[in-house]
């Protein structure tokens, strides 16, 4: 194998390393959290991310409606709440009867049910334009008897920000065989609302995401606090449903949460090292190839001189031959 072919092979391998690593980084499902316009240091909510990291405080000079509050640092294992609105906060709860003034451990503020329920009017639809992940939407979660032993009326609804829910639907369809469906606007104060507060069977991510079913009616929903344990029992077919358990497990493990901005996963480190290593090998190989070419040029010249003679003498001889031919042609 010639040096040129070896170099070409190395270039190809390095390019493949770069392409594979770059596609992994840039295609990773993420939701941005923007809290200031003074720089581009955004926090990220990762789909399937581990969470954790440092608290971040929204600066006081940003005109953000929640300036001065902290967000982030909550871990994936802390994502599950209960059926009580206001549950699922790993820190920052000083009053169990209200959500007003609370931090955002997972990067996004809680849902809104109207009627200033538990002081949540400050998180209402007037802030949907800046809510991390976009406006609050709902999507039906159904499957077929081909995959689960479900009854005819067993259907659930997921409620949360648009971006998180769209990302999560990919996991629902993949792992729980959910029938594909697109989100619609969540309107909790409408009389025709499909999902009501009393339909929620599980809150996630500090009550910013909910799983509900119209088949469930929690009579204690409007009078509960964050730590309430008094709830209406689930119907038996819902309580023991493998389909519901699958949805809850996927939500627990995949729902986008604020990531550690200083933390890089082992896979990301590996792909980064492979990318840098590939291009380093290519650069070193190019340098060596150039050096060899430079060093071998005198050798090539000496070999030519040895085989064909001194190029200067050969050129002079050729010139003499041409001159002699011209002289001969004059006398002919």
Coordinates of C-alpha atoms in Angstrom, one line a residue:
X1 CA 0.0 0.0 0.0
X2 CA 1.4 3.3 -1.1
X3 CA 1.8 6.3 1.4
X4 CA -0.9 8.2 -0.6
X5 CA -3.4 5.4 -0.2
X6 CA -2.6 5.1 3.5
X7 CA -3.1 8.8 3.9
X8 CA -6.4 8.7 2.0
X9 CA -7.6 5.9 4.3
X10 CA -6.7 7.9 7.4
X11 CA -8.6 10.9 6.0
X12 CA -11.7 8.8 5.4
X13 CA -11.6 7.3 8.9
X14 CA -11.1 10.7 10.5
X15 CA -14.1 12.1 8.5
X16 CA -16.3 9.3 9.6
X17 CA -15.3 9.8 13.2
X18 CA -16.1 13.5 12.9
X19 CA -19.4 12.9 11.2
X20 CA -20.6 10.3 13.7
X21 CA -19.6 12.3 16.7
X22 CA -21.1 15.6 15.3
X23 CA -24.4 13.9 14.5
X24 CA -24.7 12.6 18.0
X25 CA -24.1 16.0 19.6
X26 CA -26.2 18.1 17.4
X27 CA -29.2 15.7 17.1
X28 CA -29.5 15.1 20.8
X29 CA -33.1 16.0 21.8
X30 CA -33.0 19.2 23.9
X31 CA -35.1 22.1 25.1
X32 CA -33.5 25.5 25.7
X33 CA -34.1 27.6 28.8
X34 CA -33.6 31.3 28.1
X35 CA -33.6 33.6 31.1
X36 CA -31.5 36.6 29.9
X37 CA -30.5 38.4 26.8
X38 CA -27.1 39.5 28.0
X39 CA -25.2 36.4 26.8
X40 CA -25.7 33.0 25.1
X41 CA -25.1 30.9 28.1
X42 CA -28.3 28.9 27.9
X43 CA -29.3 26.1 30.2
X44 CA -30.6 22.9 28.5
X45 CA -33.4 20.5 29.3
X46 CA -32.2 17.0 28.2
X47 CA -34.5 14.3 27.0
X48 CA -33.4 11.2 28.9
X49 CA -30.9 13.4 30.7
X50 CA -29.7 12.7 34.3
X51 CA -30.3 16.2 35.6
X52 CA -28.3 17.5 38.6
X53 CA -25.6 20.2 38.5
X54 CA -25.7 23.6 40.0
X55 CA -28.5 26.0 40.9
X56 CA -28.9 28.9 38.5
X57 CA -30.5 32.2 39.5
X58 CA -32.4 34.3 37.0
X59 CA -30.7 37.7 37.1
X60 CA -32.6 40.6 38.7
X61 CA -31.8 43.0 35.8
X62 CA -33.4 40.9 33.0
X63 CA -37.1 42.0 33.3
X64 CA -37.9 38.3 33.5
X65 CA -41.2 37.7 35.4
X66 CA -39.4 35.2 37.7
X67 CA -36.2 37.2 38.2
X68 CA -34.4 36.3 41.4
X69 CA -35.7 32.7 41.5
X70 CA -33.5 29.6 41.1
X71 CA -33.9 26.7 38.8
X72 CA -32.1 23.5 37.9
X73 CA -30.1 21.0 40.0
X74 CA -32.9 18.4 40.5
X75 CA -32.0 14.9 39.6
X76 CA -33.8 12.4 37.4
X77 CA -34.6 10.1 40.4
X78 CA -36.6 13.0 41.9
X79 CA -38.9 13.6 39.0
X80 CA -42.0 11.7 40.2
X81 CA -44.6 13.5 42.3
X82 CA -48.0 12.1 43.3
X83 CA -51.6 12.8 42.3
X84 CA -51.6 16.0 44.3
X85 CA -50.9 19.3 42.5
X86 CA -47.8 20.9 43.9
X87 CA -46.0 17.6 44.5
X88 CA -42.6 16.5 43.1
X89 CA -40.5 19.4 44.4
X90 CA -37.1 18.2 45.7
X91 CA -36.4 21.6 47.2
X92 CA -37.8 25.1 47.7
X93 CA -41.2 24.3 49.3
X94 CA -41.9 26.5 52.3
X95 CA -45.7 26.5 52.2
X96 CA -47.6 23.3 51.2
X97 CA -50.8 25.2 50.3
X98 CA -49.4 27.4 47.5
X99 CA -47.1 27.2 44.6
X100 CA -46.5 30.9 44.4
X101 CA -42.9 32.0 44.7
X102 CA -41.5 28.5 44.3
X103 CA -38.2 27.8 42.4
X104 CA -38.1 25.6 39.3
X105 CA -35.9 22.5 40.2
X106 CA -36.3 20.9 36.7
X107 CA -36.1 24.1 34.7
X108 CA -39.8 24.9 34.0
X109 CA -42.7 26.2 36.1
X110 CA -45.8 24.2 37.0
X111 CA -49.0 23.8 35.2
X112 CA -52.0 26.1 35.6
X113 CA -55.5 25.0 36.3
X114 CA -57.3 28.3 36.6
X115 CA -59.2 29.9 39.5
X116 CA -55.8 30.7 41.1
X117 CA -55.7 27.2 42.5
X118 CA -52.9 27.0 45.0
X119 CA -51.7 30.4 44.0
X120 CA -50.7 29.2 40.5
X121 CA -52.2 32.2 38.6
X122 CA -48.7 33.6 38.2
X123 CA -47.9 30.6 35.9
X124 CA -50.9 31.1 33.7
X125 CA -51.2 31.1 29.9
X126 CA -50.1 34.7 29.7
X127 CA -46.5 33.3 30.1
X128 CA -46.8 30.5 27.6
X129 CA -44.8 32.6 25.1
X130 CA -41.7 32.3 27.3
X131 CA -42.4 29.0 29.0
X132 CA -39.4 26.7 28.4
X133 CA -40.6 24.2 25.8
X134 CA -43.4 26.4 24.6
X135 CA -47.1 26.6 25.4
X136 CA -48.9 23.9 27.4
X137 CA -50.5 21.2 25.2
X138 CA -52.2 17.8 25.7
X139 CA -52.0 14.6 23.7
X140 CA -54.1 11.4 23.9
X141 CA -52.2 8.2 24.7
X142 CA -53.9 5.1 23.4
X143 CA -52.8 1.7 22.2
X144 CA -54.2 -1.5 20.7
X145 CA -54.9 -4.9 22.1
X146 CA -52.2 -6.2 19.8
X147 CA -49.6 -5.0 22.3
X148 CA -51.4 -4.6 25.6
X149 CA -54.5 -6.1 27.2
X150 CA -56.4 -2.8 27.4
X151 CA -60.1 -2.2 27.7
X152 CA -62.1 -0.1 25.2
X153 CA -62.2 3.0 27.4
X154 CA -58.6 2.9 28.7
X155 CA -57.1 6.1 27.4
X156 CA -54.7 8.6 29.0
X157 CA -53.6 12.2 28.4
X158 CA -50.2 13.7 28.8
X159 CA -50.2 17.4 29.6
X160 CA -47.0 19.6 29.4
X161 CA -45.0 22.0 27.3
X162 CA -45.1 21.4 23.6
X163 CA -41.4 20.6 23.0
X164 CA -41.1 18.2 25.9
X165 CA -44.3 16.4 24.9
X166 CA -43.3 16.1 21.2
X167 CA -40.0 14.6 22.2
X168 CA -41.7 12.3 24.7
X169 CA -44.2 11.1 22.1
X170 CA -41.3 9.5 20.2
X171 CA -40.4 7.4 23.2
X172 CA -44.1 6.6 23.9
X173 CA -44.6 5.3 20.4
X174 CA -41.3 3.4 20.5
X175 CA -41.5 1.8 23.9
X176 CA -45.2 1.6 24.7
X177 CA -46.7 1.3 21.2
X178 CA -48.8 4.4 21.7
X179 CA -50.9 5.2 18.7
X180 CA -49.3 8.3 17.1
X181 CA -51.3 11.5 17.8
X182 CA -50.5 15.2 17.6
X183 CA -50.9 17.7 20.5
X184 CA -53.7 20.2 20.9
X185 CA -53.9 23.3 23.1
X186 CA -54.5 22.7 26.8
X187 CA -57.4 24.8 28.0
X188 CA -58.1 23.9 31.7
X189 CA -60.7 26.6 32.3
X190 CA -62.9 25.7 29.3
X191 CA -66.1 23.9 30.1
X192 CA -65.3 21.4 27.3
X193 CA -61.8 20.7 28.5
X194 CA -60.9 17.0 28.0
X195 CA -58.5 17.0 30.9
X196 CA -59.5 18.4 34.3
X197 CA -57.7 18.7 37.6
X198 CA -59.6 15.8 39.1
X199 CA -58.5 13.5 36.3
X200 CA -54.8 13.6 37.1
X201 CA -53.3 10.4 38.3
X202 CA -49.6 11.4 38.4
X203 CA -47.6 14.6 38.4
X204 CA -44.0 14.8 37.2
X205 CA -41.2 17.3 37.1
X206 CA -42.4 19.5 40.0
X207 CA -46.0 19.5 38.7
X208 CA -45.1 20.9 35.3
X209 CA -46.2 17.7 33.6
X210 CA -49.2 15.5 34.3
X211 CA -50.6 12.1 33.3
X212 CA -54.4 12.0 33.4
X213 CA -57.4 9.9 32.4
X214 CA -61.1 10.9 32.1
X215 CA -61.9 7.6 33.7
X216 CA -60.5 8.8 37.0
X217 CA -62.2 11.4 39.3
X218 CA -60.2 12.5 42.4
X219 CA -62.7 14.0 44.7
X220 CA -60.0 15.6 46.8
X221 CA -58.1 17.3 44.0
X222 CA -59.4 20.8 44.6
X223 CA -58.9 20.7 48.3
X224 CA -55.5 19.1 48.5
X225 CA -52.0 20.4 49.4
X226 CA -48.6 19.5 48.0
X227 CA -48.2 16.7 50.5
X228 CA -51.8 15.4 50.5
X229 CA -52.1 11.6 50.6
X230 CA -55.8 11.6 50.6
X231 CA -56.9 10.7 47.1
X232 CA -59.7 8.7 45.5
X233 CA -58.6 5.2 44.6
X234 CA -57.8 4.3 41.0
X235 CA -60.1 1.9 39.1
X236 CA -58.7 -1.6 39.3
X237 CA -58.1 -1.9 35.5
X238 CA -56.1 1.4 35.6
X239 CA -54.2 0.6 38.8
X240 CA -52.9 -2.7 37.4
X241 CA -52.7 -1.7 33.7
X242 CA -49.3 -2.6 32.1
X243 CA -50.0 0.1 29.5
X244 CA -50.3 2.8 32.2
X245 CA -47.2 1.5 33.9
X246 CA -45.3 1.6 30.7
X247 CA -46.3 5.2 30.1
X248 CA -45.3 6.2 33.6
X249 CA -42.0 4.5 33.4
X250 CA -41.1 6.1 30.1
X251 CA -42.1 9.5 31.4
X252 CA -40.0 9.0 34.5
X253 CA -36.9 8.2 32.5
X254 CA -37.3 10.3 29.4
X255 CA -39.1 13.6 30.2
X256 CA -36.8 16.5 29.5
X257 CA -35.2 18.1 32.6
X258 CA -32.6 20.7 33.3
X259 CA -29.2 19.3 32.8
X260 CA -25.8 20.0 34.4
X261 CA -24.3 22.6 32.1
X262 CA -20.8 21.6 33.3
X263 CA -21.2 17.9 32.9
X264 CA -20.3 15.9 29.8
X265 CA -21.4 12.2 29.5
X266 CA -18.8 9.5 29.0
X267 CA -20.2 8.9 25.5
X268 CA -19.8 12.6 24.6
X269 CA -16.2 12.5 25.9
X270 CA -15.5 9.4 23.9
X271 CA -16.9 10.8 20.6
X272 CA -15.0 14.1 21.2
X273 CA -11.7 12.3 21.8
X274 CA -12.3 10.1 18.8
X275 CA -13.0 13.2 16.7
X276 CA -9.9 15.1 17.8
X277 CA -7.8 11.9 17.6
X278 CA -8.9 11.3 14.0
X279 CA -8.1 14.8 12.9
X280 CA -4.8 14.7 14.8
X281 CA -3.8 11.5 13.0
X282 CA -4.7 13.1 9.6
X283 CA -2.6 16.1 10.4
X284 CA 0.4 14.1 11.5
X285 CA 0.1 11.8 8.5
X286 CA 0.0 14.8 6.1
X287 CA 3.0 16.3 7.8
X288 CA 5.0 13.0 7.5
X289 CA 3.9 12.6 3.9
X290 CA 5.1 16.1 3.1
X291 CA 8.4 15.6 5.0
X292 CA 9.1 12.3 3.2
X293 CA 8.3 14.0 -0.2
X294 CA 10.8 16.8 0.6
X295 CA 13.5 14.4 1.8
X296 CA 13.1 12.0 -1.1
X297 CA 13.4 14.7 -3.8
X298 CA 17.3 14.8 -3.7
X299 CA 17.3 11.0 -3.8
X300 CA 15.1 11.0 -6.8
X301 CA 17.4 13.5 -8.5
X302 CA 20.5 11.4 -7.8
X303 CA 18.9 8.3 -9.1
X304 CA 17.9 10.0 -12.3
X305 CA 21.4 11.3 -12.7
X306 CA 22.9 7.9 -12.1
X307 CA 20.5 6.2 -14.6
X308 CA 20.2 8.9 -17.3
X309 CA 23.2 11.0 -16.6
X310 CA 23.6 14.6 -15.6
X311 CA 20.6 16.5 -16.8
X312 CA 22.7 19.5 -17.8
X313 CA 25.0 17.5 -19.9
X314 CA 22.0 15.7 -21.5
X315 CA 20.4 19.1 -22.3
X316 CA 23.7 20.4 -23.8
X317 CA 24.1 17.3 -25.9
X318 CA 20.6 17.6 -27.3
X319 CA 21.3 21.3 -28.1
X320 CA 24.5 20.3 -30.0
X321 CA 22.6 17.6 -31.9
X322 CA 20.0 20.2 -33.0
X323 CA 22.7 22.6 -34.1
X324 CA 24.5 20.0 -36.1
X325 CA 21.3 19.0 -37.9
X326 CA 20.7 22.6 -38.8
X327 CA 24.3 22.9 -40.3
X328 CA 23.8 19.7 -42.2
X329 CA 20.5 20.9 -43.7
X330 CA 22.2 24.1 -44.9
X331 CA 24.8 22.1 -47.0
X332 CA 22.2 19.7 -48.5

